[in-house]
């Protein structure tokens, strides 16, 4: 089991020490890490028996995860599934709570607080209880949520500090673990904990300007063509409500009623791009 366990207090001396019994290596490798003694982060539990023979293995073997949790934490584990995907919850005695929101945008603030209070209630119910959180990869959504949870229950003074601790436990950088929008929402969460409320009056969004163009490729045009195909997606309560591309052209397929936006390649040398 990949638990990244180290000496007691190896990352942050004021956190609960990681019990030596969880610093073991099993024959089945699981992407499962004890962030603290009672908070676990893991990748999606997949049914590998349903996998296509040529498809790459992703996530954890669901039966191995089930066996692991039942052997070590029988009757004391609860899983928070924030992946948008379901699986056979009976393998976990139906101890799974499902919260759905997309992976790339940050989780809605209201949902963050709802999950935080849910985890807190479970951990407070019994000192033996543990929480297990996963998205599809065990990275962005999971780390963002756990940073908020650990701040909410008083393990850290800020979600940014908590995120850094989580990244260290996983042995990867904060930048690789999360995307900018998720880190920005951690600051929003921190602001709300400090009593700063979001604006209540509606705002009219007229234009969005990206002041520098990130480089994701050259569109087969060589280095001088470095850039990307940017587009904007707007979400409300975790649901996509609008998409905008830096062009007014819309292509309609002849055999479908669905509209397709034509994405425009923007060179980094152009400096900026606007969406109206």
PDB file of N, CA and C in Angstrom, residues 209-274:
ATOM      1  N   UNK A 209     -10.690  38.651 -20.645  1.00  0.00           N
ATOM      2  CA  UNK A 209      -9.450  38.834 -21.395  1.00  0.00           C
ATOM      3  C   UNK A 209      -8.352  37.988 -20.771  1.00  0.00           C
ATOM      4  N   UNK A 210      -7.728  37.148 -21.581  1.00  0.00           N
ATOM      5  CA  UNK A 210      -6.532  36.422 -21.151  1.00  0.00           C
ATOM      6  C   UNK A 210      -5.343  37.246 -21.612  1.00  0.00           C
ATOM      7  N   UNK A 211      -4.569  37.743 -20.664  1.00  0.00           N
ATOM      8  CA  UNK A 211      -3.515  38.701 -20.990  1.00  0.00           C
ATOM      9  C   UNK A 211      -2.240  38.046 -21.501  1.00  0.00           C
ATOM     10  N   UNK A 212      -2.098  36.760 -21.352  1.00  0.00           N
ATOM     11  CA  UNK A 212      -0.959  36.054 -21.944  1.00  0.00           C
ATOM     12  C   UNK A 212      -1.443  34.676 -22.378  1.00  0.00           C
ATOM     13  N   UNK A 213      -0.941  34.210 -23.497  1.00  0.00           N
ATOM     14  CA  UNK A 213      -1.409  32.958 -24.078  1.00  0.00           C
ATOM     15  C   UNK A 213      -0.504  31.812 -23.643  1.00  0.00           C
ATOM     16  N   UNK A 214      -1.024  30.807 -22.951  1.00  0.00           N
ATOM     17  CA  UNK A 214      -0.187  29.670 -22.570  1.00  0.00           C
ATOM     18  C   UNK A 214       0.196  28.846 -23.798  1.00  0.00           C
ATOM     19  N   UNK A 215       1.322  28.168 -23.712  1.00  0.00           N
ATOM     20  CA  UNK A 215       1.806  27.350 -24.825  1.00  0.00           C
ATOM     21  C   UNK A 215       1.536  25.880 -24.530  1.00  0.00           C
ATOM     22  N   UNK A 216       0.642  25.278 -25.311  1.00  0.00           N
ATOM     23  CA  UNK A 216       0.327  23.858 -25.167  1.00  0.00           C
ATOM     24  C   UNK A 216       0.738  23.055 -26.405  1.00  0.00           C
ATOM     25  N   UNK A 217       1.291  23.729 -27.426  1.00  0.00           N
ATOM     26  CA  UNK A 217       1.692  23.043 -28.637  1.00  0.00           C
ATOM     27  C   UNK A 217       1.940  24.048 -29.741  1.00  0.00           C
ATOM     28  N   UNK A 218       2.195  23.532 -30.960  1.00  0.00           N
ATOM     29  CA  UNK A 218       2.439  24.425 -32.088  1.00  0.00           C
ATOM     30  C   UNK A 218       1.471  24.187 -33.245  1.00  0.00           C
ATOM     31  N   UNK A 219       0.468  23.287 -33.036  1.00  0.00           N
ATOM     32  CA  UNK A 219      -0.536  23.013 -34.064  1.00  0.00           C
ATOM     33  C   UNK A 219       0.124  22.642 -35.394  1.00  0.00           C
ATOM     34  N   UNK A 220       1.251  21.910 -35.258  1.00  0.00           N
ATOM     35  CA  UNK A 220       2.015  21.453 -36.431  1.00  0.00           C
ATOM     36  C   UNK A 220       2.539  22.607 -37.284  1.00  0.00           C
ATOM     37  N   UNK A 221       2.761  23.733 -36.626  1.00  0.00           N
ATOM     38  CA  UNK A 221       3.237  24.897 -37.376  1.00  0.00           C
ATOM     39  C   UNK A 221       4.613  25.370 -36.976  1.00  0.00           C
ATOM     40  N   UNK A 222       5.305  24.577 -36.145  1.00  0.00           N
ATOM     41  CA  UNK A 222       6.636  24.977 -35.722  1.00  0.00           C
ATOM     42  C   UNK A 222       6.609  25.904 -34.517  1.00  0.00           C
ATOM     43  N   UNK A 223       7.801  26.200 -34.014  1.00  0.00           N
ATOM     44  CA  UNK A 223       7.927  26.988 -32.790  1.00  0.00           C
ATOM     45  C   UNK A 223       7.262  28.347 -32.888  1.00  0.00           C
ATOM     46  N   UNK A 224       7.304  28.968 -34.053  1.00  0.00           N
ATOM     47  CA  UNK A 224       6.711  30.301 -34.199  1.00  0.00           C
ATOM     48  C   UNK A 224       5.190  30.268 -34.098  1.00  0.00           C
ATOM     49  N   UNK A 225       4.627  29.078 -34.145  1.00  0.00           N
ATOM     50  CA  UNK A 225       3.168  28.930 -34.045  1.00  0.00           C
ATOM     51  C   UNK A 225       2.729  28.462 -32.660  1.00  0.00           C
ATOM     52  N   UNK A 226       3.640  28.469 -31.688  1.00  0.00           N
ATOM     53  CA  UNK A 226       3.322  28.021 -30.325  1.00  0.00           C
ATOM     54  C   UNK A 226       2.112  28.765 -29.774  1.00  0.00           C
ATOM     55  N   UNK A 227       1.224  28.028 -29.129  1.00  0.00           N
ATOM     56  CA  UNK A 227       0.036  28.637 -28.538  1.00  0.00           C
ATOM     57  C   UNK A 227      -0.939  27.584 -28.090  1.00  0.00           C
ATOM     58  N   UNK A 228      -2.232  27.869 -28.236  1.00  0.00           N
ATOM     59  CA  UNK A 228      -3.259  26.920 -27.797  1.00  0.00           C
ATOM     60  C   UNK A 228      -4.609  27.313 -28.409  1.00  0.00           C
ATOM     61  N   UNK A 229      -5.623  26.515 -28.148  1.00  0.00           N
ATOM     62  CA  UNK A 229      -7.007  26.816 -28.544  1.00  0.00           C
ATOM     63  C   UNK A 229      -7.807  27.123 -27.281  1.00  0.00           C
ATOM     64  N   UNK A 230      -7.778  28.340 -26.779  1.00  0.00           N
ATOM     65  CA  UNK A 230      -8.465  28.653 -25.518  1.00  0.00           C
ATOM     66  C   UNK A 230      -9.977  28.756 -25.692  1.00  0.00           C
ATOM     67  N   UNK A 231     -10.694  28.424 -24.642  1.00  0.00           N
ATOM     68  CA  UNK A 231     -12.138  28.648 -24.612  1.00  0.00           C
ATOM     69  C   UNK A 231     -12.572  28.794 -23.162  1.00  0.00           C
ATOM     70  N   UNK A 232     -13.701  29.388 -22.969  1.00  0.00           N
ATOM     71  CA  UNK A 232     -14.215  29.669 -21.627  1.00  0.00           C
ATOM     72  C   UNK A 232     -15.442  28.810 -21.357  1.00  0.00           C
ATOM     73  N   UNK A 233     -15.492  28.202 -20.169  1.00  0.00           N
ATOM     74  CA  UNK A 233     -16.684  27.490 -19.718  1.00  0.00           C
ATOM     75  C   UNK A 233     -17.179  28.123 -18.425  1.00  0.00           C
ATOM     76  N   UNK A 234     -18.471  28.369 -18.343  1.00  0.00           N
ATOM     77  CA  UNK A 234     -19.073  28.946 -17.144  1.00  0.00           C
ATOM     78  C   UNK A 234     -19.883  27.875 -16.422  1.00  0.00           C
ATOM     79  N   UNK A 235     -19.661  27.770 -15.126  1.00  0.00           N
ATOM     80  CA  UNK A 235     -20.348  26.781 -14.310  1.00  0.00           C
ATOM     81  C   UNK A 235     -21.154  27.477 -13.220  1.00  0.00           C
ATOM     82  N   UNK A 236     -22.287  26.918 -12.908  1.00  0.00           N
ATOM     83  CA  UNK A 236     -23.099  27.394 -11.800  1.00  0.00           C
ATOM     84  C   UNK A 236     -23.516  26.192 -10.973  1.00  0.00           C
ATOM     85  N   UNK A 237     -23.172  26.227  -9.680  1.00  0.00           N
ATOM     86  CA  UNK A 237     -23.469  25.110  -8.771  1.00  0.00           C
ATOM     87  C   UNK A 237     -22.923  23.788  -9.326  1.00  0.00           C
ATOM     88  N   UNK A 238     -21.739  23.865  -9.924  1.00  0.00           N
ATOM     89  CA  UNK A 238     -21.094  22.669 -10.425  1.00  0.00           C
ATOM     90  C   UNK A 238     -21.601  22.175 -11.759  1.00  0.00           C
ATOM     91  N   UNK A 239     -22.510  22.928 -12.423  1.00  0.00           N
ATOM     92  CA  UNK A 239     -23.060  22.500 -13.705  1.00  0.00           C
ATOM     93  C   UNK A 239     -22.679  23.485 -14.802  1.00  0.00           C
ATOM     94  N   UNK A 240     -22.288  22.959 -15.959  1.00  0.00           N
ATOM     95  CA  UNK A 240     -21.912  23.796 -17.091  1.00  0.00           C
ATOM     96  C   UNK A 240     -23.137  24.524 -17.629  1.00  0.00           C
ATOM     97  N   UNK A 241     -23.047  25.865 -17.726  1.00  0.00           N
ATOM     98  CA  UNK A 241     -24.187  26.644 -18.220  1.00  0.00           C
ATOM     99  C   UNK A 241     -23.874  27.370 -19.529  1.00  0.00           C
ATOM    100  N   UNK A 242     -22.585  27.530 -19.867  1.00  0.00           N
ATOM    101  CA  UNK A 242     -22.258  28.220 -21.114  1.00  0.00           C
ATOM    102  C   UNK A 242     -20.816  27.942 -21.503  1.00  0.00           C
ATOM    103  N   UNK A 243     -20.564  27.972 -22.802  1.00  0.00           N
ATOM    104  CA  UNK A 243     -19.216  27.812 -23.335  1.00  0.00           C
ATOM    105  C   UNK A 243     -18.983  28.902 -24.369  1.00  0.00           C
ATOM    106  N   UNK A 244     -17.821  29.530 -24.351  1.00  0.00           N
ATOM    107  CA  UNK A 244     -17.498  30.589 -25.307  1.00  0.00           C
ATOM    108  C   UNK A 244     -16.117  30.343 -25.891  1.00  0.00           C
ATOM    109  N   UNK A 245     -16.000  30.493 -27.207  1.00  0.00           N
ATOM    110  CA  UNK A 245     -14.724  30.396 -27.898  1.00  0.00           C
ATOM    111  C   UNK A 245     -14.377  31.769 -28.466  1.00  0.00           C
ATOM    112  N   UNK A 246     -13.090  32.023 -28.760  1.00  0.00           N
ATOM    113  CA  UNK A 246     -12.687  33.354 -29.268  1.00  0.00           C
ATOM    114  C   UNK A 246     -13.026  33.543 -30.733  1.00  0.00           C
ATOM    115  N   UNK A 247     -14.222  33.142 -31.113  1.00  0.00           N
ATOM    116  CA  UNK A 247     -14.710  33.345 -32.466  1.00  0.00           C
ATOM    117  C   UNK A 247     -16.221  33.282 -32.426  1.00  0.00           C
ATOM    118  N   UNK A 248     -16.876  33.998 -33.321  1.00  0.00           N
ATOM    119  CA  UNK A 248     -18.344  33.987 -33.342  1.00  0.00           C
ATOM    120  C   UNK A 248     -18.890  32.903 -34.257  1.00  0.00           C
ATOM    121  N   UNK A 249     -18.001  32.192 -34.947  1.00  0.00           N
ATOM    122  CA  UNK A 249     -18.447  31.162 -35.883  1.00  0.00           C
ATOM    123  C   UNK A 249     -18.904  29.913 -35.156  1.00  0.00           C
ATOM    124  N   UNK A 250     -20.058  29.410 -35.497  1.00  0.00           N
ATOM    125  CA  UNK A 250     -20.562  28.157 -34.958  1.00  0.00           C
ATOM    126  C   UNK A 250     -20.857  27.223 -36.112  1.00  0.00           C
ATOM    127  N   UNK A 251     -20.377  25.999 -36.023  1.00  0.00           N
ATOM    128  CA  UNK A 251     -20.587  25.022 -37.072  1.00  0.00           C
ATOM    129  C   UNK A 251     -21.669  24.051 -36.638  1.00  0.00           C
ATOM    130  N   UNK A 252     -22.653  23.842 -37.474  1.00  0.00           N
ATOM    131  CA  UNK A 252     -23.726  22.916 -37.173  1.00  0.00           C
ATOM    132  C   UNK A 252     -23.595  21.689 -38.069  1.00  0.00           C
ATOM    133  N   UNK A 253     -23.479  20.505 -37.450  1.00  0.00           N
ATOM    134  CA  UNK A 253     -23.395  19.279 -38.228  1.00  0.00           C
ATOM    135  C   UNK A 253     -24.727  19.042 -38.939  1.00  0.00           C
ATOM    136  N   UNK A 254     -24.674  18.505 -40.135  1.00  0.00           N
ATOM    137  CA  UNK A 254     -25.893  18.328 -40.920  1.00  0.00           C
ATOM    138  C   UNK A 254     -26.799  17.244 -40.361  1.00  0.00           C
ATOM    139  N   UNK A 255     -26.230  16.318 -39.599  1.00  0.00           N
ATOM    140  CA  UNK A 255     -27.026  15.195 -39.111  1.00  0.00           C
ATOM    141  C   UNK A 255     -27.302  15.266 -37.622  1.00  0.00           C
ATOM    142  N   UNK A 256     -27.132  16.430 -37.022  1.00  0.00           N
ATOM    143  CA  UNK A 256     -27.393  16.558 -35.594  1.00  0.00           C
ATOM    144  C   UNK A 256     -27.859  17.975 -35.284  1.00  0.00           C
ATOM    145  N   UNK A 257     -28.592  18.095 -34.217  1.00  0.00           N
ATOM    146  CA  UNK A 257     -29.074  19.411 -33.800  1.00  0.00           C
ATOM    147  C   UNK A 257     -28.116  20.086 -32.838  1.00  0.00           C
ATOM    148  N   UNK A 258     -27.053  19.393 -32.479  1.00  0.00           N
ATOM    149  CA  UNK A 258     -26.108  19.950 -31.524  1.00  0.00           C
ATOM    150  C   UNK A 258     -25.133  20.898 -32.220  1.00  0.00           C
ATOM    151  N   UNK A 259     -24.930  22.063 -31.630  1.00  0.00           N
ATOM    152  CA  UNK A 259     -23.996  23.041 -32.194  1.00  0.00           C
ATOM    153  C   UNK A 259     -22.584  22.737 -31.711  1.00  0.00           C
ATOM    154  N   UNK A 260     -21.619  22.975 -32.577  1.00  0.00           N
ATOM    155  CA  UNK A 260     -20.225  22.765 -32.234  1.00  0.00           C
ATOM    156  C   UNK A 260     -19.478  24.079 -32.411  1.00  0.00           C
ATOM    157  N   UNK A 261     -18.764  24.497 -31.377  1.00  0.00           N
ATOM    158  CA  UNK A 261     -17.987  25.724 -31.469  1.00  0.00           C
ATOM    159  C   UNK A 261     -16.692  25.457 -32.221  1.00  0.00           C
ATOM    160  N   UNK A 262     -16.359  26.346 -33.134  1.00  0.00           N
ATOM    161  CA  UNK A 262     -15.100  26.235 -33.857  1.00  0.00           C
ATOM    162  C   UNK A 262     -14.017  26.923 -33.025  1.00  0.00           C
ATOM    163  N   UNK A 263     -13.079  26.142 -32.523  1.00  0.00           N
ATOM    164  CA  UNK A 263     -12.011  26.701 -31.710  1.00  0.00           C
ATOM    165  C   UNK A 263     -10.931  27.289 -32.612  1.00  0.00           C
ATOM    166  N   UNK A 264     -10.447  28.425 -32.231  1.00  0.00           N
ATOM    167  CA  UNK A 264      -9.451  29.147 -33.015  1.00  0.00           C
ATOM    168  C   UNK A 264      -8.084  29.002 -32.369  1.00  0.00           C
ATOM    169  N   UNK A 265      -7.070  28.677 -33.169  1.00  0.00           N
ATOM    170  CA  UNK A 265      -5.712  28.577 -32.655  1.00  0.00           C
ATOM    171  C   UNK A 265      -5.157  29.980 -32.418  1.00  0.00           C
ATOM    172  N   UNK A 266      -4.711  30.235 -31.200  1.00  0.00           N
ATOM    173  CA  UNK A 266      -4.172  31.539 -30.836  1.00  0.00           C
ATOM    174  C   UNK A 266      -2.679  31.404 -30.569  1.00  0.00           C
ATOM    175  N   UNK A 267      -1.883  32.160 -31.277  1.00  0.00           N
ATOM    176  CA  UNK A 267      -0.433  32.124 -31.077  1.00  0.00           C
ATOM    177  C   UNK A 267      -0.052  32.891 -29.816  1.00  0.00           C
ATOM    178  N   UNK A 268       0.950  32.398 -29.115  1.00  0.00           N
ATOM    179  CA  UNK A 268       1.438  33.096 -27.925  1.00  0.00           C
ATOM    180  C   UNK A 268       1.942  34.484 -28.272  1.00  0.00           C
ATOM    181  N   UNK A 269       2.424  34.645 -29.495  1.00  0.00           N
ATOM    182  CA  UNK A 269       2.941  35.951 -29.925  1.00  0.00           C
ATOM    183  C   UNK A 269       1.855  37.004 -30.049  1.00  0.00           C
ATOM    184  N   UNK A 270       0.590  36.603 -30.116  1.00  0.00           N
ATOM    185  CA  UNK A 270      -0.508  37.564 -30.202  1.00  0.00           C
ATOM    186  C   UNK A 270      -0.721  38.300 -28.896  1.00  0.00           C
ATOM    187  N   UNK A 271      -0.205  37.756 -27.806  1.00  0.00           N
ATOM    188  CA  UNK A 271      -0.187  38.475 -26.534  1.00  0.00           C
ATOM    189  C   UNK A 271      -1.424  38.334 -25.678  1.00  0.00           C
ATOM    190  N   UNK A 272      -2.619  38.405 -26.278  1.00  0.00           N
ATOM    191  CA  UNK A 272      -3.841  38.323 -25.488  1.00  0.00           C
ATOM    192  C   UNK A 272      -4.990  37.849 -26.368  1.00  0.00           C
ATOM    193  N   UNK A 273      -6.066  37.460 -25.731  1.00  0.00           N
ATOM    194  CA  UNK A 273      -7.268  37.057 -26.446  1.00  0.00           C
ATOM    195  C   UNK A 273      -8.472  37.421 -25.592  1.00  0.00           C
ATOM    196  N   UNK A 274      -9.555  37.819 -26.218  1.00  0.00           N
ATOM    197  CA  UNK A 274     -10.753  38.211 -25.447  1.00  0.00           C
ATOM    198  C   UNK A 274     -11.937  37.352 -25.829  1.00  0.00           C
TER     199      UNK A 274
END
